[in-house]
Short mmCIF file of C-alpha atoms in Angstrom, two decimals:
data_model
loop_
_atom_site.label_atom_id
_atom_site.label_comp_id
_atom_site.label_asym_id
_atom_site.label_seq_id
_atom_site.Cartn_x
_atom_site.Cartn_y
_atom_site.Cartn_z
CA MET A 1 0.00 0.00 0.00
CA LYS A 2 1.51 3.27 -1.10
CA ILE A 3 0.31 6.78 -0.39
CA LYS A 4 0.03 8.93 -3.53
CA SER A 5 3.23 10.86 -3.91
CA ASP A 6 1.62 14.30 -4.23
CA ILE A 7 -0.45 14.05 -1.05
CA ALA A 8 0.55 16.77 1.40
CA THR A 9 0.66 15.83 5.07
CA SER A 10 1.62 17.70 8.18
CA GLU A 11 2.95 16.61 11.55
CA ASN A 12 -0.36 17.42 13.20
CA GLY A 13 -2.29 15.00 11.00
CA PHE A 14 -3.70 17.36 8.38
CA ILE A 15 -3.89 15.79 4.92
CA PHE A 16 -4.46 17.65 1.63
CA ASN A 17 -4.98 16.00 -1.74
CA PRO A 18 -3.90 18.62 -4.31
CA ALA A 19 -5.53 16.72 -7.18
CA THR A 20 -9.02 16.84 -5.69
CA GLY A 21 -8.93 19.58 -3.05
CA ASP A 22 -10.05 17.10 -0.39
CA SER A 23 -8.64 17.68 3.07
CA PHE A 24 -8.77 15.50 6.19
CA SER A 25 -7.83 15.84 9.81
CA GLY A 26 -6.24 12.78 11.34
CA ASN A 27 -5.21 12.12 14.93
CA ALA A 28 -1.64 11.75 16.15
CA MET A 29 -1.53 8.06 15.25
CA ALA A 30 -2.79 8.78 11.74
CA ALA A 31 -0.10 11.42 11.32
CA GLN A 32 2.54 8.95 12.42
CA TRP A 33 1.33 6.19 10.09
CA LEU A 34 1.00 8.57 7.15
CA LEU A 35 4.49 9.91 7.60
CA ALA A 36 5.89 6.40 7.79
CA MET A 37 3.96 5.30 4.68
CA LYS A 38 5.02 8.40 2.76
CA ASN A 39 8.62 7.67 3.65
CA GLY A 40 8.21 4.22 2.13
CA LYS A 41 8.46 2.30 5.37
CA PRO A 42 7.19 -1.27 4.88
CA GLU A 43 3.85 -2.16 6.46
CA GLU A 44 5.42 -4.81 8.68
CA ASP A 45 7.95 -2.33 10.09
CA ILE A 46 5.26 0.23 10.86
CA LYS A 47 3.24 -2.41 12.71
CA LYS A 48 6.34 -3.59 14.56
CA ASP A 49 7.02 -0.03 15.76
CA ILE A 50 3.46 0.31 16.99
CA LEU A 51 3.59 -2.96 18.88
CA GLU A 52 6.83 -1.89 20.55
CA LYS A 53 5.64 1.58 21.51
CA TYR A 54 2.04 0.96 22.52
CA ASN A 55 0.16 -1.48 24.67
CA VAL A 56 -1.91 -3.05 21.91
CA SER A 57 -2.53 -6.63 20.87
CA VAL A 58 -1.57 -7.93 17.43
CA GLU A 59 -5.24 -8.69 16.72
CA GLN A 60 -6.35 -5.17 17.61
CA LEU A 61 -3.55 -3.63 15.56
CA GLU A 62 -4.49 -5.73 12.52
CA ARG A 63 -8.12 -4.66 12.82
CA ASP A 64 -7.13 -1.00 13.15
CA TRP A 65 -4.72 -1.28 10.24
CA ASP A 66 -7.36 -2.81 7.97
CA ASP A 67 -9.77 -0.06 8.96
CA TRP A 68 -7.06 2.52 8.25
CA ILE A 69 -6.44 1.16 4.74
CA VAL A 70 -10.17 1.18 3.99
CA GLN A 71 -10.32 4.83 5.02
CA LEU A 72 -7.33 5.70 2.87
CA LYS A 73 -8.91 3.96 -0.12
CA GLU A 74 -12.23 5.72 0.41
CA ALA A 75 -10.40 9.03 0.63
CA ASN A 76 -8.62 8.26 -2.64
CA LEU A 77 -5.21 8.71 -1.02
CA LEU A 78 -3.62 5.44 -2.17
CA GLU A 79 -1.83 4.75 -5.43
CA ASN A 80 -3.91 2.51 -7.70
CA MET B 1 5.22 49.12 -25.18
CA MET B 2 8.26 48.37 -23.07
CA PRO B 3 7.74 46.57 -19.76
CA GLU B 4 9.08 49.51 -17.72
CA ASN B 5 6.11 51.55 -18.91
CA TYR B 6 3.52 49.15 -17.54
CA SER B 7 3.56 50.90 -14.19
CA THR B 8 1.93 54.03 -15.64
CA LEU B 9 -0.77 52.34 -17.69
CA CYS B 10 -4.37 53.48 -17.67
CA ILE B 11 -6.67 50.46 -17.75
CA ALA B 12 -10.47 50.50 -17.95
CA VAL B 13 -12.30 47.61 -16.31
CA THR B 14 -15.97 46.58 -16.13
CA GLY B 15 -17.61 44.23 -13.63
CA LEU B 16 -17.33 46.37 -10.48
CA ASN B 17 -20.36 44.66 -8.93
CA ALA B 18 -18.55 43.05 -6.00
CA ASN B 19 -21.75 41.68 -4.45
CA ASP B 20 -22.91 38.17 -3.53
CA ASN B 21 -22.87 37.26 -7.22
CA PRO B 22 -19.74 39.19 -8.04
CA GLY B 23 -18.44 40.38 -11.34
CA PRO B 24 -14.73 39.79 -11.87
CA GLY B 25 -13.77 43.48 -12.07
CA MET B 26 -12.41 44.05 -8.57
CA ALA B 27 -10.41 40.82 -8.67
CA VAL B 28 -9.00 41.79 -12.06
CA ILE B 29 -8.01 45.21 -10.69
CA ARG B 30 -6.35 43.63 -7.69
CA SER B 31 -4.42 41.31 -9.99
CA LEU B 32 -3.29 44.19 -12.20
CA LYS B 33 -2.01 46.14 -9.20
CA ALA B 34 -0.21 43.04 -7.99
CA GLY B 35 1.40 42.74 -11.43
CA PHE B 36 2.17 46.36 -12.29
CA GLY B 37 2.14 48.21 -8.97
CA ASP B 38 -0.17 50.78 -7.39
CA ARG B 39 0.77 53.54 -9.82
CA ILE B 40 -1.34 52.19 -12.66
CA LYS B 41 -4.53 54.15 -13.18
CA ILE B 42 -7.71 52.09 -13.03
CA ILE B 43 -10.83 53.50 -14.62
CA GLY B 44 -14.07 51.77 -13.72
CA LEU B 45 -16.87 51.29 -16.24
CA SER B 46 -20.21 50.54 -14.62
CA TYR B 47 -23.81 50.01 -15.65
CA GLU B 48 -25.45 50.88 -12.35
CA SER B 49 -24.84 53.47 -9.65
CA LEU B 50 -24.52 51.00 -6.79
CA GLU B 51 -21.76 48.78 -8.09
CA PRO B 52 -19.48 48.74 -5.02
CA GLY B 53 -16.25 49.27 -6.97
CA ILE B 54 -17.41 52.78 -7.93
CA TYR B 55 -16.93 53.89 -4.34
CA MET B 56 -13.64 52.13 -3.67
CA HIS B 57 -11.24 54.87 -4.71
CA GLU B 58 -8.22 53.10 -3.28
CA HIS B 59 -8.73 50.62 -6.14
CA VAL B 60 -10.60 52.57 -8.80
CA LYS B 61 -9.52 56.14 -9.54
CA LYS B 62 -12.69 57.15 -11.32
CA THR B 63 -15.76 55.36 -12.66
CA TYR B 64 -17.97 56.22 -15.62
CA LEU B 65 -21.42 54.85 -16.30
CA ILE B 66 -21.64 53.20 -19.71
CA PRO B 67 -24.75 52.30 -21.72
CA TYR B 68 -26.32 48.87 -21.40
CA PRO B 69 -25.44 46.40 -24.17
CA THR B 70 -28.97 46.66 -25.59
CA GLU B 71 -28.27 50.29 -26.54
CA GLY B 72 -25.87 49.08 -29.19
CA THR B 73 -22.31 49.65 -30.28
CA LYS B 74 -22.64 53.27 -31.36
CA ALA B 75 -23.75 54.39 -27.91
CA LEU B 76 -20.91 52.38 -26.36
CA LEU B 77 -18.31 53.74 -28.75
CA ASP B 78 -19.49 57.33 -28.23
CA ARG B 79 -19.29 56.93 -24.49
CA LEU B 80 -15.85 55.30 -24.58
CA SER B 81 -14.60 58.06 -26.90
CA TYR B 82 -15.61 60.62 -24.31
CA ILE B 83 -14.00 58.63 -21.48
CA HIS B 84 -10.84 58.22 -23.56
CA GLN B 85 -10.64 62.00 -24.05
CA GLN B 86 -10.78 62.45 -20.29
CA GLU B 87 -8.50 59.62 -19.21
CA ASN B 88 -6.34 58.53 -22.17
CA LEU B 89 -7.00 54.81 -21.82
CA ASP B 90 -4.33 52.30 -22.81
CA VAL B 91 -6.20 49.02 -22.35
CA ILE B 92 -9.80 47.97 -21.78
CA ILE B 93 -10.85 44.73 -20.07
CA PRO B 94 -14.57 43.88 -20.34
CA ASN B 95 -15.64 41.32 -17.75
CA PHE B 96 -19.29 40.55 -18.50
CA ASP B 97 -20.51 37.88 -20.91
CA SER B 98 -23.42 40.06 -22.03
CA GLU B 99 -21.26 43.04 -23.04
CA LEU B 100 -18.61 41.10 -24.95
CA PHE B 101 -20.38 41.02 -28.30
CA ASN B 102 -20.36 44.83 -28.49
CA PHE B 103 -16.80 45.20 -27.20
CA ILE B 104 -15.54 42.70 -29.77
CA LYS B 105 -17.37 44.57 -32.49
CA ILE B 106 -15.83 47.94 -31.65
CA ALA B 107 -12.37 46.56 -30.80
CA PRO B 108 -10.88 47.73 -34.16
CA GLN B 109 -12.16 51.29 -33.64
CA LEU B 110 -10.88 51.27 -30.07
CA GLN B 111 -7.49 50.12 -31.33
CA GLN B 112 -7.45 53.00 -33.82
CA MET B 113 -8.11 55.35 -30.92
CA GLY B 114 -5.15 53.83 -29.09
CA ILE B 115 -7.08 51.56 -26.73
CA SER B 116 -5.87 47.96 -26.81
CA SER B 117 -7.83 44.87 -25.86
CA PHE B 118 -7.35 41.11 -26.04
CA LEU B 119 -10.68 39.53 -26.85
CA PRO B 120 -12.00 36.40 -28.53
CA SER B 121 -13.66 36.69 -31.94
CA HIS B 122 -17.44 36.60 -32.39
CA HIS B 123 -17.01 33.10 -33.81
CA GLN B 124 -15.13 31.94 -30.71
CA LEU B 125 -17.74 33.59 -28.52
CA THR B 126 -20.54 31.71 -30.25
CA LEU B 127 -18.78 28.33 -30.28
CA ARG B 128 -18.92 27.98 -26.49
CA ASP B 129 -22.14 29.76 -25.65
CA LYS B 130 -24.80 27.84 -23.80
CA LEU B 131 -26.89 27.37 -26.93
CA HIS B 132 -24.05 25.69 -28.82
CA LEU B 133 -22.05 24.01 -26.06
CA LYS B 134 -23.38 20.49 -26.66
CA GLU B 135 -22.75 20.79 -30.39
CA PHE B 136 -19.25 22.10 -29.65
CA GLY B 137 -18.55 19.16 -27.33
CA SER B 138 -19.77 16.61 -29.86
CA LYS B 139 -17.67 18.11 -32.62
CA TYR B 140 -14.43 18.16 -30.67
CA GLY B 141 -14.86 15.16 -28.37
CA PHE B 142 -15.52 16.92 -25.05
CA TYR B 143 -17.95 15.54 -22.49
CA VAL B 144 -20.88 17.98 -22.33
CA PRO B 145 -24.23 17.22 -20.65
CA ALA B 146 -27.23 16.88 -22.96
CA ASP B 147 -29.41 19.97 -23.14
CA HIS B 148 -32.65 21.37 -24.52
CA GLN B 149 -33.55 24.90 -25.49
CA LEU B 150 -36.71 26.00 -23.73
CA PHE B 151 -39.08 28.48 -25.36
CA THR B 152 -42.38 27.46 -23.74
CA ALA B 153 -43.63 25.66 -20.63
CA ASP B 154 -44.28 22.61 -22.84
CA ASP B 155 -40.58 22.50 -23.67
CA VAL B 156 -39.83 22.29 -19.93
CA LYS B 157 -42.07 19.24 -19.65
CA LYS B 158 -40.39 17.57 -22.65
CA ALA B 159 -36.96 18.20 -21.13
CA ALA B 160 -38.09 16.75 -17.79
CA ASP B 161 -39.40 13.63 -19.57
CA GLU B 162 -35.97 13.08 -21.08
CA PHE B 163 -33.67 14.12 -18.21
CA ASN B 164 -35.87 13.31 -15.20
CA PHE B 165 -35.14 15.14 -11.94
CA PRO B 166 -32.94 16.69 -10.85
CA MET B 167 -32.09 18.71 -13.92
CA VAL B 168 -30.51 22.12 -14.35
CA ILE B 169 -32.33 25.19 -15.68
CA LYS B 170 -29.98 27.90 -16.94
CA GLY B 171 -30.37 31.48 -18.05
CA LYS B 172 -29.07 32.50 -21.46
CA PHE B 173 -26.26 34.55 -19.94
CA TYR B 174 -26.28 34.03 -16.18
CA GLU B 175 -27.79 32.00 -13.35
CA ALA B 176 -28.55 28.31 -13.08
CA TYR B 177 -30.80 26.34 -10.78
CA VAL B 178 -30.87 22.65 -9.96
CA VAL B 179 -34.55 21.74 -9.88
CA TYR B 180 -36.15 18.67 -8.34
CA THR B 181 -39.82 19.07 -9.30
CA MET B 182 -41.83 20.34 -12.26
CA ASP B 183 -43.05 23.29 -10.18
CA GLN B 184 -39.46 24.34 -9.49
CA ALA B 185 -38.54 23.83 -13.14
CA LEU B 186 -41.38 26.00 -14.41
CA LYS B 187 -40.69 28.71 -11.82
CA SER B 188 -37.01 28.81 -12.81
CA PHE B 189 -37.88 28.82 -16.50
CA HIS B 190 -40.20 31.82 -16.17
CA GLN B 191 -37.80 33.69 -13.89
CA LEU B 192 -34.77 33.19 -16.16
CA ASN B 193 -36.77 33.96 -19.27
CA ALA B 194 -37.84 37.26 -17.73
CA SER B 195 -34.32 38.11 -16.54
CA TRP B 196 -32.18 37.18 -19.54
CA GLY B 197 -34.55 36.49 -22.41
CA GLY B 198 -34.94 33.27 -24.33
CA PRO B 199 -34.19 30.63 -24.90
CA VAL B 200 -33.68 29.26 -21.42
CA ILE B 201 -31.64 26.06 -21.32
CA ALA B 202 -32.41 22.76 -19.58
CA GLN B 203 -29.29 20.71 -18.96
CA GLN B 204 -28.87 17.11 -17.84
CA TYR B 205 -27.72 16.99 -14.21
CA ILE B 206 -24.30 15.42 -13.73
CA LYS B 207 -23.46 14.20 -10.26
CA GLY B 208 -19.88 14.69 -9.17
CA THR B 209 -17.27 17.12 -7.96
CA GLU B 210 -17.41 20.66 -9.30
CA ILE B 211 -14.15 22.12 -10.52
CA ASN B 212 -13.46 25.47 -12.13
CA ILE B 213 -10.58 26.23 -14.44
CA ALA B 214 -9.31 29.73 -15.19
CA GLY B 215 -7.46 29.86 -18.50
CA MET B 216 -5.72 32.46 -20.58
CA GLY B 217 -5.51 31.65 -24.28
CA ASN B 218 -2.97 33.32 -26.56
CA GLY B 219 -5.18 33.22 -29.66
CA LYS B 220 -2.79 30.84 -31.39
CA GLY B 221 -3.95 27.52 -29.98
CA SER B 222 -2.13 27.54 -26.64
CA ASN B 223 -2.72 28.60 -23.08
CA ILE B 224 -0.46 31.06 -21.28
CA SER B 225 -1.88 29.85 -18.00
CA VAL B 226 -4.30 27.27 -16.63
CA VAL B 227 -5.23 27.18 -12.94
CA ALA B 228 -7.86 24.86 -11.46
CA MET B 229 -9.91 25.51 -8.34
CA ARG B 230 -12.33 23.42 -6.31
CA LYS B 231 -15.15 25.26 -4.58
CA LEU B 232 -15.12 24.66 -0.84
CA TYR B 233 -18.08 26.84 0.10
CA ILE B 234 -20.91 27.59 -2.29
CA THR B 235 -23.59 30.28 -1.92
CA ASP B 236 -27.25 29.64 -2.64
CA LYS B 237 -26.57 31.11 -6.10
CA GLY B 238 -23.95 28.44 -6.69
CA LYS B 239 -21.09 30.92 -6.44
CA ALA B 240 -17.82 30.05 -4.77
CA TRP B 241 -17.39 31.79 -1.41
CA ALA B 242 -14.24 29.82 -0.70
CA GLY B 243 -12.08 27.66 -2.90
CA VAL B 244 -8.68 26.02 -3.17
CA THR B 245 -6.30 25.59 -6.09
CA ILE B 246 -5.92 21.99 -7.18
CA LYS B 247 -3.67 20.32 -9.69
CA ASP B 248 -4.35 17.38 -11.96
CA PRO B 249 -2.80 16.85 -15.42
CA GLU B 250 -6.27 16.00 -16.74
CA PHE B 251 -7.48 19.55 -16.06
CA ILE B 252 -4.53 21.05 -17.91
CA LYS B 253 -5.06 18.66 -20.81
CA LEU B 254 -8.74 19.61 -21.05
CA ALA B 255 -8.00 23.34 -21.08
CA ASP B 256 -5.15 22.90 -23.55
CA ASN B 257 -7.46 20.96 -25.89
CA PHE B 258 -10.00 23.76 -25.62
CA ALA B 259 -7.38 26.39 -26.51
CA LEU B 260 -6.12 24.22 -29.35
CA VAL B 261 -9.45 23.62 -31.08
CA THR B 262 -10.75 27.17 -30.62
CA ASN B 263 -7.55 29.25 -30.78
CA TRP B 264 -9.10 31.01 -27.83
CA LYS B 265 -7.90 34.56 -27.33
CA GLY B 266 -8.24 36.03 -23.85
CA GLY B 267 -9.35 34.91 -20.44
CA TYR B 268 -11.95 32.21 -19.93
CA GLU B 269 -13.38 29.98 -17.25
CA MET B 270 -14.42 26.35 -17.64
CA GLU B 271 -16.99 25.00 -15.21
CA ILE B 272 -16.39 21.27 -14.91
CA MET B 273 -18.13 18.38 -13.20
CA LYS B 274 -15.96 15.34 -12.58
CA ASN B 275 -18.25 12.33 -12.32
CA GLU B 276 -17.61 9.07 -10.48
CA GLU B 277 -15.93 7.55 -13.53
CA GLY B 278 -13.52 10.47 -13.62
CA ASN B 279 -14.95 11.96 -16.83
CA LEU B 280 -14.70 15.74 -16.98
CA TYR B 281 -18.03 17.19 -18.13
CA ILE B 282 -17.95 20.79 -19.32
CA LEU B 283 -20.99 22.51 -17.82
CA GLU B 284 -20.13 25.96 -19.11
CA ILE B 285 -17.33 27.96 -20.66
CA ASN B 286 -17.41 31.61 -19.67
CA PRO B 287 -15.67 33.92 -22.13
CA ARG B 288 -13.92 36.08 -19.53
CA PHE B 289 -12.03 35.89 -16.27
CA PRO B 290 -13.91 34.43 -13.29
CA ALA B 291 -14.58 36.45 -10.13
CA TRP B 292 -11.99 34.31 -8.30
CA ILE B 293 -9.21 35.29 -10.74
CA TYR B 294 -7.04 36.78 -7.98
CA LEU B 295 -6.52 33.23 -6.71
CA THR B 296 -4.50 32.54 -9.88
CA VAL B 297 -2.16 35.35 -8.83
CA ALA B 298 -1.79 33.77 -5.40
CA ALA B 299 -0.96 30.47 -7.10
CA GLY B 300 1.76 32.13 -9.19
CA HIS B 301 -0.05 33.00 -12.43
CA ASN B 302 -1.14 36.60 -12.98
CA GLN B 303 -3.56 36.04 -15.85
CA PRO B 304 -4.93 39.62 -16.02
CA ALA B 305 -1.38 41.04 -16.14
CA ALA B 306 -0.53 38.58 -18.92
CA LEU B 307 -3.63 39.69 -20.81
CA VAL B 308 -2.57 43.34 -20.63
CA LYS B 309 0.90 42.51 -21.91
CA MET B 310 -0.52 40.53 -24.82
CA ALA B 311 -3.04 43.29 -25.56
CA LEU B 312 -0.07 45.62 -25.91
CA GLY B 313 1.64 43.27 -28.33
CA GLU B 314 4.04 41.42 -26.08
CA GLU B 315 4.56 37.69 -26.58
CA ALA B 316 3.73 36.28 -23.19
CA THR B 317 5.67 33.27 -21.95
CA PRO B 318 3.53 30.42 -20.58
CA TYR B 319 3.56 30.43 -16.78
CA GLY B 320 3.96 26.67 -16.43
CA ASP B 321 3.42 25.10 -13.03
CA TYR B 322 1.38 26.67 -10.24
CA GLU B 323 0.91 26.12 -6.54
CA ALA B 324 -1.86 23.81 -5.37
CA GLY B 325 -3.36 24.43 -1.93
CA LYS B 326 -3.83 28.21 -2.22
CA LEU B 327 -7.11 29.10 -0.61
CA PHE B 328 -9.43 32.06 -1.04
CA ILE B 329 -12.19 33.00 1.36
CA ARG B 330 -14.49 35.77 0.21
CA TYR B 331 -15.93 38.18 2.75
CA SER B 332 -18.45 40.99 2.86
CA TRP B 333 -17.64 44.47 4.09
CA ASP B 334 -19.80 47.54 4.65
CA HIS B 335 -18.03 50.24 2.69
CA ILE B 336 -19.10 53.74 3.74
CA ALA B 337 -19.78 56.46 1.19
CA ASP B 338 -21.77 59.69 1.16
CA ILE B 339 -25.08 60.33 -0.55
CA LYS B 340 -23.23 63.04 -2.50
CA ASP B 341 -21.08 60.33 -4.04
CA PHE B 342 -24.16 58.41 -5.11
CA GLN B 343 -25.63 61.64 -6.49
CA GLN B 344 -22.46 62.32 -8.46
CA ILE B 345 -22.46 58.96 -10.27
CA SER B 346 -26.25 58.87 -10.67
CA VAL B 347 -26.69 62.39 -12.05
CA PHE B 348 -23.45 63.03 -13.89
CA GLY B 349 -22.53 59.46 -14.77
CA GLU B 350 -19.00 59.76 -13.46
CA PHE B 351 -17.42 59.71 -10.05
#
């Protein structure tokens, strides 16, 4: 899963799609995941970081990740 | 004219009606001052005594009333001759669809008087008007919604049978309403017929994201500038009250194709609906700058300044890329004037 290269993101979780004008506000976790994805960090590494930093089960993380990807797809922020 | 002389130009501009359905005049003036500095002399040309720009002397040095388009080209030329004697105009920028026919017609005489302009031809004007837009799209392979010309109430019913609801009812020159019932359709038809004359147009409703494109054609098949904007806040008249510049190669390609097939000369605005399949439907092509034209300046393209340079014979270089994510937010402001000012423009036709 790759975030479109022209998507603008900020450290506070604001996302702007310059091709459509859509903008979104994400929380701190969204900002962190977006930044990692934009930097090309592999999915497994992002998940590993989360599991190390936060008290969350693998099952919960997988559910949240799937939900996250669905939201990114709906928002048209992923490369086809 | 050499570039160093641009700062002392005298430029006449129409469209000073900076109201909730604004003409582009004040935005054009702001762009010109951004391009050439505050020393340029702006002369306003207005049709009514309460166009706000008349009273904004920090932007408009002096305004003259001019005759309505229905009074014909002779009345317009006579009035502009008088104004030229007073002000020594260098360039004129008309900003209303309804006045363009006359301005194009007298452009050669104005040029002889020393007043330059950069306008499309009558043929170009007709190609994209609402009555011919579908035909234009079919001929050149653009997506354009189906439409019907409406002369009578029966025509409205026929259009509704074909398009179903919602559909769009549009005035010949201005205004458009999305209607959901036959009552609304008939009311809009009668209102627009009374305001702008016939025929009124019924257009198939296209669901999607509305995008506007401001373009500046060089008259030789290319654009000097193309800037796209998505409306973020829309008034009940469908006008943008806030918008943001956006960038997609498809928008540039569409505008470049338009300039190529028409050899469009001057500013224009394309109103686009991008449907779910990603097809770009042209809803309208306005033959002049849009009221949000100052946003193009903010994004790095000063289209009105480019127009002035080309009007004066300079070969303008295409601007190229622009900045996405520039936002405009319109606001209203109670400008204070004196009844004597209103009297001056109303009685003497100049202020």
